[in-house]
Coordinates of C-alpha atoms in Angstrom, one line a residue:
Chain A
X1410 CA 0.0 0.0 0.0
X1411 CA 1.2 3.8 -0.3
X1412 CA 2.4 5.4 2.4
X1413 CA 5.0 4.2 4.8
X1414 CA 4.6 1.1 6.5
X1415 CA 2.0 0.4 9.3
X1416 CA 2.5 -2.5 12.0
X1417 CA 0.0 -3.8 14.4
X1418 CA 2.2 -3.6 17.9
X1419 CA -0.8 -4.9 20.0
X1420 CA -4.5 -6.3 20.5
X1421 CA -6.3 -6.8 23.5
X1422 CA -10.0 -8.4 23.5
X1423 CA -13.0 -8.6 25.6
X1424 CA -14.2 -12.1 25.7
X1425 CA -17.6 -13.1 24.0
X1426 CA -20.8 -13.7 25.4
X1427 CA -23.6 -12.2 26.7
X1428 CA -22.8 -9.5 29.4
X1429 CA -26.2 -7.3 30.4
X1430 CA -24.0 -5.8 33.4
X1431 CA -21.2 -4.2 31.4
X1432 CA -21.9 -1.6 28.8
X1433 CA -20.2 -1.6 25.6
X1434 CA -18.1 1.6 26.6
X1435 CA -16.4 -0.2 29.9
X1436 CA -16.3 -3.6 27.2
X1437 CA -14.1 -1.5 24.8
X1438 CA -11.8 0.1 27.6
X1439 CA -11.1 -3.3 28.9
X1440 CA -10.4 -4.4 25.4
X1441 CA -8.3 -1.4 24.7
X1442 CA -6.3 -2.0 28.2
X1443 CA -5.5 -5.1 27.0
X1444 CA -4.1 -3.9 23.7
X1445 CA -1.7 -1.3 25.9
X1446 CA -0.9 -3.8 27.9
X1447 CA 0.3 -6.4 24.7
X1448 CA 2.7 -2.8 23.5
X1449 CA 3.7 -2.2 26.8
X1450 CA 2.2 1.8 25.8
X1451 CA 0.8 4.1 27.8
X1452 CA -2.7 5.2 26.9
X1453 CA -1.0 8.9 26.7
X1454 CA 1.4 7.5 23.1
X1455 CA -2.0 7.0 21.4
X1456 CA -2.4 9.7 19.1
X1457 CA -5.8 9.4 17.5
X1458 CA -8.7 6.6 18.2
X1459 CA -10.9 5.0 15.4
X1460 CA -13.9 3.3 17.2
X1461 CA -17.1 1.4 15.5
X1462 CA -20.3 2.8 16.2
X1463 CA -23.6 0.3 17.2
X1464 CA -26.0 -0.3 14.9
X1465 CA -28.9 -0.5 17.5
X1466 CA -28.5 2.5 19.2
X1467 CA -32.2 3.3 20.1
X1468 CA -32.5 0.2 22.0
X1469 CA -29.1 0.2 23.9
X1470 CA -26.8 2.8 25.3
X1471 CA -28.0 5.5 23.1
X1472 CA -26.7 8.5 21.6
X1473 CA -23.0 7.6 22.9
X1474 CA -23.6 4.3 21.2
X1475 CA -23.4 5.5 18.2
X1476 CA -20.9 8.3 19.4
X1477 CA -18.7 5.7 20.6
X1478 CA -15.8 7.6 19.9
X1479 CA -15.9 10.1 22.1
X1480 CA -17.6 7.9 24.8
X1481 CA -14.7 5.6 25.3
X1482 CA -11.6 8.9 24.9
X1483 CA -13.4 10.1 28.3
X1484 CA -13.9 6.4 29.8
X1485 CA -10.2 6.6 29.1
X1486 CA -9.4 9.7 30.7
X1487 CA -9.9 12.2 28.2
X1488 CA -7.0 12.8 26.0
X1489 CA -7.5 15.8 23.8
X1490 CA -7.1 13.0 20.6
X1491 CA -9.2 12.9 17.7
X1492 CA -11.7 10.3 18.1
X1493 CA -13.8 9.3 15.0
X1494 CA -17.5 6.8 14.7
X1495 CA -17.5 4.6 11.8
X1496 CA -20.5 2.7 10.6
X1497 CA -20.6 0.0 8.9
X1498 CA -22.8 -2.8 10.1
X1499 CA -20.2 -6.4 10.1
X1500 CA -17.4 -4.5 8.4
X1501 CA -17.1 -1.5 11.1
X1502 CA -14.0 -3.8 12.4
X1503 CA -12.3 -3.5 9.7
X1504 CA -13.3 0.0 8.6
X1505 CA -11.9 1.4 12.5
X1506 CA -8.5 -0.3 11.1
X1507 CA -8.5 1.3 7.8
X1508 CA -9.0 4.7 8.8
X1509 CA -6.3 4.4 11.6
X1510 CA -4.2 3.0 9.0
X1511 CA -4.7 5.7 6.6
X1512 CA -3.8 8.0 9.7
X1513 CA -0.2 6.2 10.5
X1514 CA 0.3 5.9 6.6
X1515 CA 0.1 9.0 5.4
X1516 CA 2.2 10.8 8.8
X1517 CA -0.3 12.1 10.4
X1518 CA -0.3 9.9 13.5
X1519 CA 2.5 7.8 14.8
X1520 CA 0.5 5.8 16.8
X1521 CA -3.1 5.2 16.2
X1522 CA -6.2 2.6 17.9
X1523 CA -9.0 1.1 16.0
X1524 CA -11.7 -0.1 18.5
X1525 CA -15.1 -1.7 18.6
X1526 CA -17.6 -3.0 21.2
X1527 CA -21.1 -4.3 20.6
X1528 CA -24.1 -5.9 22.4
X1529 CA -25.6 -7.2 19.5
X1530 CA -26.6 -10.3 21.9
X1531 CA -30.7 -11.6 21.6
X1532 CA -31.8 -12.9 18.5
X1533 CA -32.5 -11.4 15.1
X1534 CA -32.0 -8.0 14.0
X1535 CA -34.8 -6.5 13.3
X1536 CA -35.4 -2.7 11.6
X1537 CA -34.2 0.4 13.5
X1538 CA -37.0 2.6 12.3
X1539 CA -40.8 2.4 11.7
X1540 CA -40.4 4.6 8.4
X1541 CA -42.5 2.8 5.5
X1542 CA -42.2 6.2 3.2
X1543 CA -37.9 5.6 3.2
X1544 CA -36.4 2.5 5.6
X1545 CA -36.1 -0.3 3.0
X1546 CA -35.1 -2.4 6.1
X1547 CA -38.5 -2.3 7.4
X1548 CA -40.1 -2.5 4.5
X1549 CA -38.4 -6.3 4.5
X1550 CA -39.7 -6.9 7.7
X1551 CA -42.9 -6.1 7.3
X1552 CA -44.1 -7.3 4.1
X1553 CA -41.8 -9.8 3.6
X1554 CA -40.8 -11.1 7.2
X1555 CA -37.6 -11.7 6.0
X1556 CA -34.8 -12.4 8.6
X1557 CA -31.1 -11.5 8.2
X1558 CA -30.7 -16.1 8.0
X1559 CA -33.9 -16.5 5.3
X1560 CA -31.6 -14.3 3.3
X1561 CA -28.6 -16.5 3.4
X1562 CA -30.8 -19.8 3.6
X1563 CA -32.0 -18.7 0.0
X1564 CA -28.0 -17.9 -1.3
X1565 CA -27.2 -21.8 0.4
X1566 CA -30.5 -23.3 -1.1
X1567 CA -29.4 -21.7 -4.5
X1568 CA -25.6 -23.0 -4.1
X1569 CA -26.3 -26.7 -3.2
X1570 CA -29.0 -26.6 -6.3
X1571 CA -26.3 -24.7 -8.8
X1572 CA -22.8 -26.7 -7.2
X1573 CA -23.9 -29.7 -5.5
X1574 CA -23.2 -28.5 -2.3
X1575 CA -24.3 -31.0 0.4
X1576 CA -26.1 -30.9 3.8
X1577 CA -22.8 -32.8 5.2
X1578 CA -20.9 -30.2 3.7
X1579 CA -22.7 -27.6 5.9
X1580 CA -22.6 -29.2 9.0
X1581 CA -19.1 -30.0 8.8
X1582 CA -18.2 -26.6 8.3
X1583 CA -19.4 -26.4 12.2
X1584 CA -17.8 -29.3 13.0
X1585 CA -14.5 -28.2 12.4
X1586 CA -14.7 -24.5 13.2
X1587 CA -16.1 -25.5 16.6
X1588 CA -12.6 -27.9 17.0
X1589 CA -10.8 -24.3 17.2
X1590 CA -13.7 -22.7 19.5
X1591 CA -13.2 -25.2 22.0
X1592 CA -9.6 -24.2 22.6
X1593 CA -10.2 -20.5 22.6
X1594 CA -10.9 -19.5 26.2
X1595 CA -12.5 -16.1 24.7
X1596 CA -15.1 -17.8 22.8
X1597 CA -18.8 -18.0 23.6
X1598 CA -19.2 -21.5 22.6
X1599 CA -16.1 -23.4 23.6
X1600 CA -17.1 -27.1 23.0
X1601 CA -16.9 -29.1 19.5
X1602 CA -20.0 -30.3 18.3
X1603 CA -20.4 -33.3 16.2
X1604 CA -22.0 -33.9 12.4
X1605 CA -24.8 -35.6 14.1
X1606 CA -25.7 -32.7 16.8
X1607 CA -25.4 -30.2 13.8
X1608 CA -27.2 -32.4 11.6
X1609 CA -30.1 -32.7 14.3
X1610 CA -30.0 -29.5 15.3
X1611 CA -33.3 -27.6 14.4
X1612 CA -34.0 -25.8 11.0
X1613 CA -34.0 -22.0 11.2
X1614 CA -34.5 -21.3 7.4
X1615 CA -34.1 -24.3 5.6
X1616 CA -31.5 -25.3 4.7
X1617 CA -30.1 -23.7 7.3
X1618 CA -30.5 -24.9 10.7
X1619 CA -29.6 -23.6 14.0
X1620 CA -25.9 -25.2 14.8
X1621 CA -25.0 -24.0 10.8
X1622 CA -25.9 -20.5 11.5
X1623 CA -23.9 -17.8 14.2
X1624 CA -25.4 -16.7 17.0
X1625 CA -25.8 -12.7 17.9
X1626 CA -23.6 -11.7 21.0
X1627 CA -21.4 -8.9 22.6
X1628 CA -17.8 -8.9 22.6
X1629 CA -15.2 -5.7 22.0
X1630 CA -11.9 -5.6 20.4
X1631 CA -9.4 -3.4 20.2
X1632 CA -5.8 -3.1 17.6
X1633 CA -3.3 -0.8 18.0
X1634 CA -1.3 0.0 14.9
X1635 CA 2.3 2.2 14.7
X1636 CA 4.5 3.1 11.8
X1637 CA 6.7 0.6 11.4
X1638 CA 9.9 2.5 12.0
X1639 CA 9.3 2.7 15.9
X1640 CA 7.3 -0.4 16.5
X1641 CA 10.2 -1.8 18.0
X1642 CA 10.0 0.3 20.5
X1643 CA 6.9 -1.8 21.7
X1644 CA 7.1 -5.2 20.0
X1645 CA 9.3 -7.5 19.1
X1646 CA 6.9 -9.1 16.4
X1647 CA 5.5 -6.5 14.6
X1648 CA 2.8 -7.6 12.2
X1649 CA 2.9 -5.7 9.0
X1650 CA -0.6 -4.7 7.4
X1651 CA 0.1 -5.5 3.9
X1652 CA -3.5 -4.1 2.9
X1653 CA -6.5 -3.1 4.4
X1654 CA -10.2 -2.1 2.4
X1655 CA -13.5 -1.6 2.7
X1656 CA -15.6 -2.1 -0.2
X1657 CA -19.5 -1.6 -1.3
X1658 CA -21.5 -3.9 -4.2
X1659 CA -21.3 -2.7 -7.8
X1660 CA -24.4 -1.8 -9.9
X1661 CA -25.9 -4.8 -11.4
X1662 CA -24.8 -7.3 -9.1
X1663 CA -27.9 -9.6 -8.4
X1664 CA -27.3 -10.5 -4.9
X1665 CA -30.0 -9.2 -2.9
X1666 CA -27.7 -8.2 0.4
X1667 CA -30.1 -8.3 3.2
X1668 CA -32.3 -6.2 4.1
X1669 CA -32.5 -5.2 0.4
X1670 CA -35.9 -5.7 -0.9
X1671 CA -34.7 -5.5 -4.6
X1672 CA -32.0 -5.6 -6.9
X1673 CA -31.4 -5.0 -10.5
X1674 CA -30.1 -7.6 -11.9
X1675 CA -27.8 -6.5 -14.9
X1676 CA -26.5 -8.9 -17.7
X1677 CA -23.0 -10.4 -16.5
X1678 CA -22.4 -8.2 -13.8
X1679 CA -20.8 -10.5 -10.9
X1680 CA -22.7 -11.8 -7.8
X1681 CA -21.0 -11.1 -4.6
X1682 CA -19.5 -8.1 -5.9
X1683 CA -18.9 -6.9 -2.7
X1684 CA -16.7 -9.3 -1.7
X1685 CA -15.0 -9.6 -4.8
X1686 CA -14.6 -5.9 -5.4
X1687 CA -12.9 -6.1 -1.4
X1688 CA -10.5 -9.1 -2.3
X1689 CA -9.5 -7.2 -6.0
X1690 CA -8.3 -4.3 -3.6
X1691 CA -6.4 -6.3 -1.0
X1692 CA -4.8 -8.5 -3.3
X1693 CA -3.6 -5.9 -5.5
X1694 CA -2.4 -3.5 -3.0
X1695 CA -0.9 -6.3 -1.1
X1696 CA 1.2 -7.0 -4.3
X1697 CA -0.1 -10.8 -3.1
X1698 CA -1.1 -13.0 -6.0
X1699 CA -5.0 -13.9 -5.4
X1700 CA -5.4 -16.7 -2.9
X1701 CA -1.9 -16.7 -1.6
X1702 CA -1.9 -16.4 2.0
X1703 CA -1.3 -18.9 4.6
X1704 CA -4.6 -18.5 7.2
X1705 CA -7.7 -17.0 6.8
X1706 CA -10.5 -15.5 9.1
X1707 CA -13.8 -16.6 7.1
X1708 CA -16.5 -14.8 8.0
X1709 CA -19.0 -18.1 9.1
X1710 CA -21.9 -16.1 9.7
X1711 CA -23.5 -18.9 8.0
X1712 CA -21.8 -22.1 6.7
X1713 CA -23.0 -20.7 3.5
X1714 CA -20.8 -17.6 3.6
X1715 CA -17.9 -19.8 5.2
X1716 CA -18.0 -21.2 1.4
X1717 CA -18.8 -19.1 -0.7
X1718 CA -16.1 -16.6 0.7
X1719 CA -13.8 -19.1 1.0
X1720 CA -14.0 -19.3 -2.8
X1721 CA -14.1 -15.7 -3.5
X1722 CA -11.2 -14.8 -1.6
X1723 CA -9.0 -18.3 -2.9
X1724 CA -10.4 -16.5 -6.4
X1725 CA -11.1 -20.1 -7.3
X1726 CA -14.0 -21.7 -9.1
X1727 CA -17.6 -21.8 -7.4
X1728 CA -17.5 -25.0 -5.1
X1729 CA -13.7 -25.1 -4.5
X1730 CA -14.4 -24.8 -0.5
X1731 CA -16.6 -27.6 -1.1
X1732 CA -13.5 -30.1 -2.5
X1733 CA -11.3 -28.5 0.1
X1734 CA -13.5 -29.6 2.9
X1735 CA -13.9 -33.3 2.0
X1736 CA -10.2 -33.1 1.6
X1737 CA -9.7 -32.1 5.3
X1738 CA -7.5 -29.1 4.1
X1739 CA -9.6 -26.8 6.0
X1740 CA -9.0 -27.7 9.5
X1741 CA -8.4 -24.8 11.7
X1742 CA -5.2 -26.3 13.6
X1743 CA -3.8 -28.5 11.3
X1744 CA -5.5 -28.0 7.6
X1745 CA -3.5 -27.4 4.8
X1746 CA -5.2 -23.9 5.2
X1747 CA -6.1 -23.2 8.5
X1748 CA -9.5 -21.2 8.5
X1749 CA -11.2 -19.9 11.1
X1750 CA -8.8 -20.7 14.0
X1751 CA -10.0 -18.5 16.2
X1752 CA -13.5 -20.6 16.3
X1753 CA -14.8 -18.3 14.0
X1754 CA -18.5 -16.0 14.3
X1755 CA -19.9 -19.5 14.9
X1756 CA -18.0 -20.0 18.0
X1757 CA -17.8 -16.3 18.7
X1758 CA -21.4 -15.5 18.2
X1759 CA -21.6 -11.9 16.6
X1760 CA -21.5 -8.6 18.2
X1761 CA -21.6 -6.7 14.7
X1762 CA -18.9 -3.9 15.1
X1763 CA -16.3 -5.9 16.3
X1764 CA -16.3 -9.1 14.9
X1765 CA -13.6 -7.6 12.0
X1766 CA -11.5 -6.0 15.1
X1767 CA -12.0 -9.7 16.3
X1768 CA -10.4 -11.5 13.4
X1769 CA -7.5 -9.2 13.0
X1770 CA -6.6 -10.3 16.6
X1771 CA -6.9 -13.7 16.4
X1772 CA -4.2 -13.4 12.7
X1773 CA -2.2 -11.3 15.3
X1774 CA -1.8 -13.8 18.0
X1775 CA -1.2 -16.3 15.5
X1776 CA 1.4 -15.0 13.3
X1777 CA 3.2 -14.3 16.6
X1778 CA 2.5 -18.1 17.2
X1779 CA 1.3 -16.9 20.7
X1780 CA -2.7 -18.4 20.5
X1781 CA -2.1 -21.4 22.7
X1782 CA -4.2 -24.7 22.8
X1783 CA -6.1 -23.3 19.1
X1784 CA -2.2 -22.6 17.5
X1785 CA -1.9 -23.6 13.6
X1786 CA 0.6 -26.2 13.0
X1787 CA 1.5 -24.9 10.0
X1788 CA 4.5 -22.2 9.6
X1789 CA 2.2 -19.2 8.6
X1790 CA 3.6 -16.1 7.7
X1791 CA 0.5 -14.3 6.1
X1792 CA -2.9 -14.3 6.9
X1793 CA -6.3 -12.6 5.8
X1794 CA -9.9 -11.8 6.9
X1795 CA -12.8 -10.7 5.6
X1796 CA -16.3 -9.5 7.4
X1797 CA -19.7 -9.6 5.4
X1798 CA -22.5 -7.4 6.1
X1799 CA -25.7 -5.5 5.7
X1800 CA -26.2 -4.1 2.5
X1801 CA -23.2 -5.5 1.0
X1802 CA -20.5 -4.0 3.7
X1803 CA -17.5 -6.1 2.8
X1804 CA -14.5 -5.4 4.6
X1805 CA -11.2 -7.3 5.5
X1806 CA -7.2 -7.0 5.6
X1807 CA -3.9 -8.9 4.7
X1808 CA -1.6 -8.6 7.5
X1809 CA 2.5 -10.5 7.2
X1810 CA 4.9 -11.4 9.9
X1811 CA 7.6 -8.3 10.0
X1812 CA 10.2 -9.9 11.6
Chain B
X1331 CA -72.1 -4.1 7.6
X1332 CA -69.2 -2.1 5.5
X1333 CA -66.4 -3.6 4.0
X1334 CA -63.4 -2.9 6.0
X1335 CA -60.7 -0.9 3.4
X1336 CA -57.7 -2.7 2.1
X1337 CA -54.8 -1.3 2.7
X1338 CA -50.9 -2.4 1.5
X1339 CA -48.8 -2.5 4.6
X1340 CA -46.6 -0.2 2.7
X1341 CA -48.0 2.6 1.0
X1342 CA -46.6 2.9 -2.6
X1343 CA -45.1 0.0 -2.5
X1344 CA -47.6 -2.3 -5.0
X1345 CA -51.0 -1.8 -6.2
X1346 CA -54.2 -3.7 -7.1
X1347 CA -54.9 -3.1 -10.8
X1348 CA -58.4 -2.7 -12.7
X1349 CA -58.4 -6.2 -13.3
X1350 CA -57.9 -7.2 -9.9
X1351 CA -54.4 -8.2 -10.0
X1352 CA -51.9 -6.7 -7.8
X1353 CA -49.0 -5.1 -9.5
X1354 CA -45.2 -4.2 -7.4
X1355 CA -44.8 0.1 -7.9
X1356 CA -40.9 0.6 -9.1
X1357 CA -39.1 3.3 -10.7
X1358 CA -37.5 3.5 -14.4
X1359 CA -35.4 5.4 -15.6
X1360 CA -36.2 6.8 -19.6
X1361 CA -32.5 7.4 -20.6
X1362 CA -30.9 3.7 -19.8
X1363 CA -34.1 1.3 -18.7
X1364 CA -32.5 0.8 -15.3
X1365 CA -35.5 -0.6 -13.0
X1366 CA -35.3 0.2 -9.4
X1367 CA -37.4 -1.4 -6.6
X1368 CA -39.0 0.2 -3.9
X1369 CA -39.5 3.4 -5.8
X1370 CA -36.0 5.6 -5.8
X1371 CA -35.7 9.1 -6.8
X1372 CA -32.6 8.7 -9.0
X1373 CA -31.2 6.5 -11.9
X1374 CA -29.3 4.1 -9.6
X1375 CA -26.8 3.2 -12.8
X1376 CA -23.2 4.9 -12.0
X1377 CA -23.0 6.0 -15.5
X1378 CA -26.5 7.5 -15.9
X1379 CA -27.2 11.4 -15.0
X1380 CA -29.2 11.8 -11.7
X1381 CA -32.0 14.1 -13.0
X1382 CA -35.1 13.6 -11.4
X1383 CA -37.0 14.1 -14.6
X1384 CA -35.5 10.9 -16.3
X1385 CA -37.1 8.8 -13.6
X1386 CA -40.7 8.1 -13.7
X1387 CA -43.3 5.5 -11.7
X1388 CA -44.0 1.9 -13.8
X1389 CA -45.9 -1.1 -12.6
X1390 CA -44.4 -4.4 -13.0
X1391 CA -46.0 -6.8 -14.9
X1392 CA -46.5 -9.2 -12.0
X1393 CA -44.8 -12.4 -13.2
X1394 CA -41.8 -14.1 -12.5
X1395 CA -39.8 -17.4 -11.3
X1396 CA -38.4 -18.7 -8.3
X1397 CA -35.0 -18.1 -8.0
X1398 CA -34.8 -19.5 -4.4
X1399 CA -37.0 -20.1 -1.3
X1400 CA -36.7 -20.5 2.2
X1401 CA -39.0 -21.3 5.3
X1402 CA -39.4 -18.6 7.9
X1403 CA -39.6 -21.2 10.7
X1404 CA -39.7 -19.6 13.8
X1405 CA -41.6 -16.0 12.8
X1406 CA -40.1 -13.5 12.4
X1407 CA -41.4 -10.9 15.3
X1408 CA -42.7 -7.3 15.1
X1409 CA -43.1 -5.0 13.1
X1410 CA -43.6 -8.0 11.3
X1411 CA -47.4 -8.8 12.2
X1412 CA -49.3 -11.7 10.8
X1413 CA -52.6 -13.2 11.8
X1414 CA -51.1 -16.8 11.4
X1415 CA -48.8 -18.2 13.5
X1416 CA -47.9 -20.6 11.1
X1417 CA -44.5 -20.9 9.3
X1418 CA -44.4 -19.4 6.4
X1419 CA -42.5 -19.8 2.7
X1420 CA -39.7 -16.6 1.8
X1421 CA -38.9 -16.4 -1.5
X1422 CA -36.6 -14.3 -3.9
X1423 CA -38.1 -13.9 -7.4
X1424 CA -36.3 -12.9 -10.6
X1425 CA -39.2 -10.9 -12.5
X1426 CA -39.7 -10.4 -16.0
X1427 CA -38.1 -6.9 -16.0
X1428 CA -34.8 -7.9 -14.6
X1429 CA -35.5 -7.2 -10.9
X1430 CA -34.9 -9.7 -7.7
X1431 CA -37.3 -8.9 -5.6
X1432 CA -37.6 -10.4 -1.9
X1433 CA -41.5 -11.6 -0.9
X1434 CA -44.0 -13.9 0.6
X1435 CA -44.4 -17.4 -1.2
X1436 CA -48.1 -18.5 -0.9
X1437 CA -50.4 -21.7 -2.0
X1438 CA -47.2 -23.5 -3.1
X1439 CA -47.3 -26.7 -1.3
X1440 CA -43.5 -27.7 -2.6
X1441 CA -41.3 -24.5 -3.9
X1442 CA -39.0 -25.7 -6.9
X1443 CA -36.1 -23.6 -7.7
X1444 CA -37.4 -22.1 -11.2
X1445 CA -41.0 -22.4 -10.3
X1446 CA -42.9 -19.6 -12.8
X1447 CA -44.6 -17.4 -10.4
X1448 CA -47.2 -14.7 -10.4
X1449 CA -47.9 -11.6 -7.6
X1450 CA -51.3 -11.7 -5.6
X1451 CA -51.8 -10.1 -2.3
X1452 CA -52.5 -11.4 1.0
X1453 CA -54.2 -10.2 3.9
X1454 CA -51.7 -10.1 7.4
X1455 CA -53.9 -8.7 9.8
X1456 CA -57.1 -6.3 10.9
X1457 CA -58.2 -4.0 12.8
X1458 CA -61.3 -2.0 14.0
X1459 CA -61.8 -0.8 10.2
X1460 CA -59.2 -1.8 7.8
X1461 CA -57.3 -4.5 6.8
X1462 CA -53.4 -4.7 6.3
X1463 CA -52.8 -6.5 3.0
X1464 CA -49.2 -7.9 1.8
X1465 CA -47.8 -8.6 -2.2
X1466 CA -47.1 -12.5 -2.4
X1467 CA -46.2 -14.9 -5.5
X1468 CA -48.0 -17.8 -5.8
X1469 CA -47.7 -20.6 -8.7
X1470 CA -48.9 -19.3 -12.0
X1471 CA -51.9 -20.2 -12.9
X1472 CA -52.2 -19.5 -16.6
X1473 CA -50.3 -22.7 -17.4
X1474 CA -47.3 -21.0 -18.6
X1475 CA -44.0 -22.9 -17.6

């Protein structure tokens, strides 16, 4: 990418779950003590904060929900910094880390802190407004009765009819993410769970059922990125961030990104352009060719999107992740390509804003080969991951051991 | 005893024609034929001007086929309010215009991928003195495959 280089020098998390007692601001400042704590900085070197805002603001938390920025600075101890809100539903993570990235880049900050919390914890999302003249989301809801998983059970239906794709295939995609979950003492679900339990797990939206699809949940994150030239100064393993992007659907794409209620649908335009348009930016300013790293953080949101961005961001043919997965190359610990060793959003459950901030820790830890019982066997020395979202948010990052 | 008045449970957002059928409102543009659904103000093609005056109100011609369907097993809750508690079929449809459009499936006892469908309108729920009435696609019934 342009600009001078930008490493990550420390993460810090706040576990997942479901935590009614804590709000999201006190979630992030635990999150972001952590992160200081991994740099050995003082809250003081921090020279401008990045911070998701929460989708559901009117039901939780409020006004400083949304204005999370400035929330957490003064549950800090306020600092005089910069503090900007980004929205941008499952890719806010990733957004927070551009926008401090852009800020080290370019010399504006030396030291900068993307940072997201969110108690997106008890069951579906649901619209925000009840506006039939303008909220297209609650249009959906109401004349449709659409969920956020009838969405994606309609993209998996529509795969296994067009590739094949199996209901084995599904379930294992649980199976072995959850192998990786049980190891991770920050994950909301920390046990493995077989083919047959998925299997007999209820149906949600069919084909979908409830063991194949992620939970909602609260967790916070946090990622503290310096130039590179005086990282060393607080790591010993800096990770580089060899690209970072956000990216939005192009016109004509059919997909119909929940909570659209239509799309038009023009003549060869790609589905999932979204992602694609994401994975076209990364790779290219990564100089990486397509496909070529050595980990990935899927989003699993669904086993359909495990697999269908699995094949989107390998650049391969539709149904790749399929032959991967009978092949076993997809284990989280010791595939052949390790996704998803953090557990995933499966075993996380999602809290919306930070499940990109999330991801990028987990690549962190493991790169540095410090993540414990759920370490990847395999010598890894560049990792990506990618968020999907409402509307077509699409976000993710290649980070590289710099060391 | 009065009829009570039908009402879509979005304004604007479909309409039941003279003939009785029920027709989805959308917007198209005159300069490029770009079709957007619900109603927009602007040409949503990147390359096309964003002049109000190119955009004007068309009714879709209320036929289509199932691109994929799902059930809504456990309902989904308000402001989604239906009379039944039933589960219920969620389709997406590719219409004859070139739209995907999101809806109701009714009085198909087993979807198919590819099914030719048509729009109708169903009735969610009452009150004192008007009824809140939903688009749905149901099989087509004039044969056509």
């Amino acid at each position: 990418m342009k600009g001078r280089p930008v490493a990550i020098v420390g993460v810090g998390l706040h576990p997942w779950g479901v935590f009614p007692d804590r709000s999201m601001t006190e979630m992030a400042v635990q999150a972001i003590s952590d992160a200081l704590e991994d740099a050995r900085m003082n809250w003081r070197e921090v020279d401008g904060l990045f911070a998701g805002s929460y989708l559901w603001a009117s039901r939780r938390e409020g006004l400083f929900a949304m204005l999370s920025g400035l929330s957490i600075t003064s549950a800090m101890g306020g600092a005089g910094i910069p503090a900007v809100s980004c929205a941008g539903a499952s890719a806010t993570g990733q957004m927070t880390l551009r926008e401090a990235y852009m800020a080290v880049a370019c010399g504006q900050h030396d030291v900068a802190l993307a940072v997201a919390s969110d108690k997106s914890a008890g069951g579906f999302f649901q619209p925000l407004s009840s506006d039939a003249e303008f909220d297209q989301d609650y249009m959906r809801w109401v004349g449709a009765g659409a969920t956020g998983p009838a969405y994606w059970a309609m993209e998996c239906r529509r795969r296994m009819h067009e590739l094949g794709t199996t209901e084995d295939d599904l379930a294992m995609v649980k199976v072995i993410t959850s192998k990786a979950a049980a190891l991770n003492p920050s994950a909301r679900y920390r046990r493995v769970f077989t083919r047959e339990e998925v299997l007999n797990s209820p149906c949600v939206c069919p084909p979908l059922r409830l063991l194949e699809i992620c939970a909602t949940g609260d967790g916070a994150a946090a990622v503290l990125l310096c130039a590179l030239e005086r990282a060393y100064q607080y790591t010993d393993k800096p990770v580089i961030v060899d690209a970072v992007a956000v990216a939005t659907p192009s016109f004509g794409d059919p997909t119909l990104w929940p909570p659209r209620l239509g799309v038009w649908r023009r003549p060869g335009a790609p589905s999932l352009s979204a992602a694609g348009n994401c994975l076209r930016a990364l790779y290219e300013a990564s100089g990486r060719a397509p496909g070529s790293v050595d980990i990935i953080e899927a989003p699993d949101n669904s086993s359909w999107h495990y697999l269908a961005y699995l094949d989107a961001i390998l650049c391969a043919e539709d149904g790749y992740a399929e032959k991967l997965l009978r092949l076993g190359a997809l284990d989280p610990l010791d595939g052949e390509l390790p996704v998803c060793p953090s557990g995933g959003i499966g075993g996380f459950s999602e809290a919306v804003a930070a499940q990109g901030l999330l991801q990028v820790y987990e690549l962190t830890k493991q790169l540095r080969r410090e993540a414990g019982a759920r370490q990847v066997k395999k010598e890894a020395k560049s990792a990506l991951s990618m968020t999907y979202g409402y509307a077509g948010a699409n976000a993710g990052c290649i980070v590289s051991k710099g060391w | 005893m009065t009829a009570k008045r039908r009402e879509p449970v979005v304004q604007g957002i479909f309409s039941w024609a003279p003939d009785g059928g029920v027709r989805l409102l959308a917007s198209k543009c005159d300069v490029c034929s770009t079709i957007m659904f619900p109603r927009a103000a602007f040409c949503s093609n990147p390359d096309c001007q964003k002049r109000r005056e190119n955009v004007h109100a068309v009714e879709l011609t209320a036929k289509g086929t199932l691109w994929s369907w799902t059930v809504q097993v456990y309902r989904a809750p308000p402001p989604f309010l239906s009379e039944s508690p039933d589960p219920y079929v969620v389709g997406m449809v590719d219409t004859e215009e070139g739209l995907r459009v999101v809806g109701l499936i009714v009085e198909a006892a087993r979807p198919e991928i590819g099914m030719p469908l048509e729009l109708t309108a169903v009735r969610l729920h009452e009150d004192e003195d008007r009824e809140s009435w939903t688009w749905a696609w149901r099989p087509r019934r004039d044969g056509a495959i």
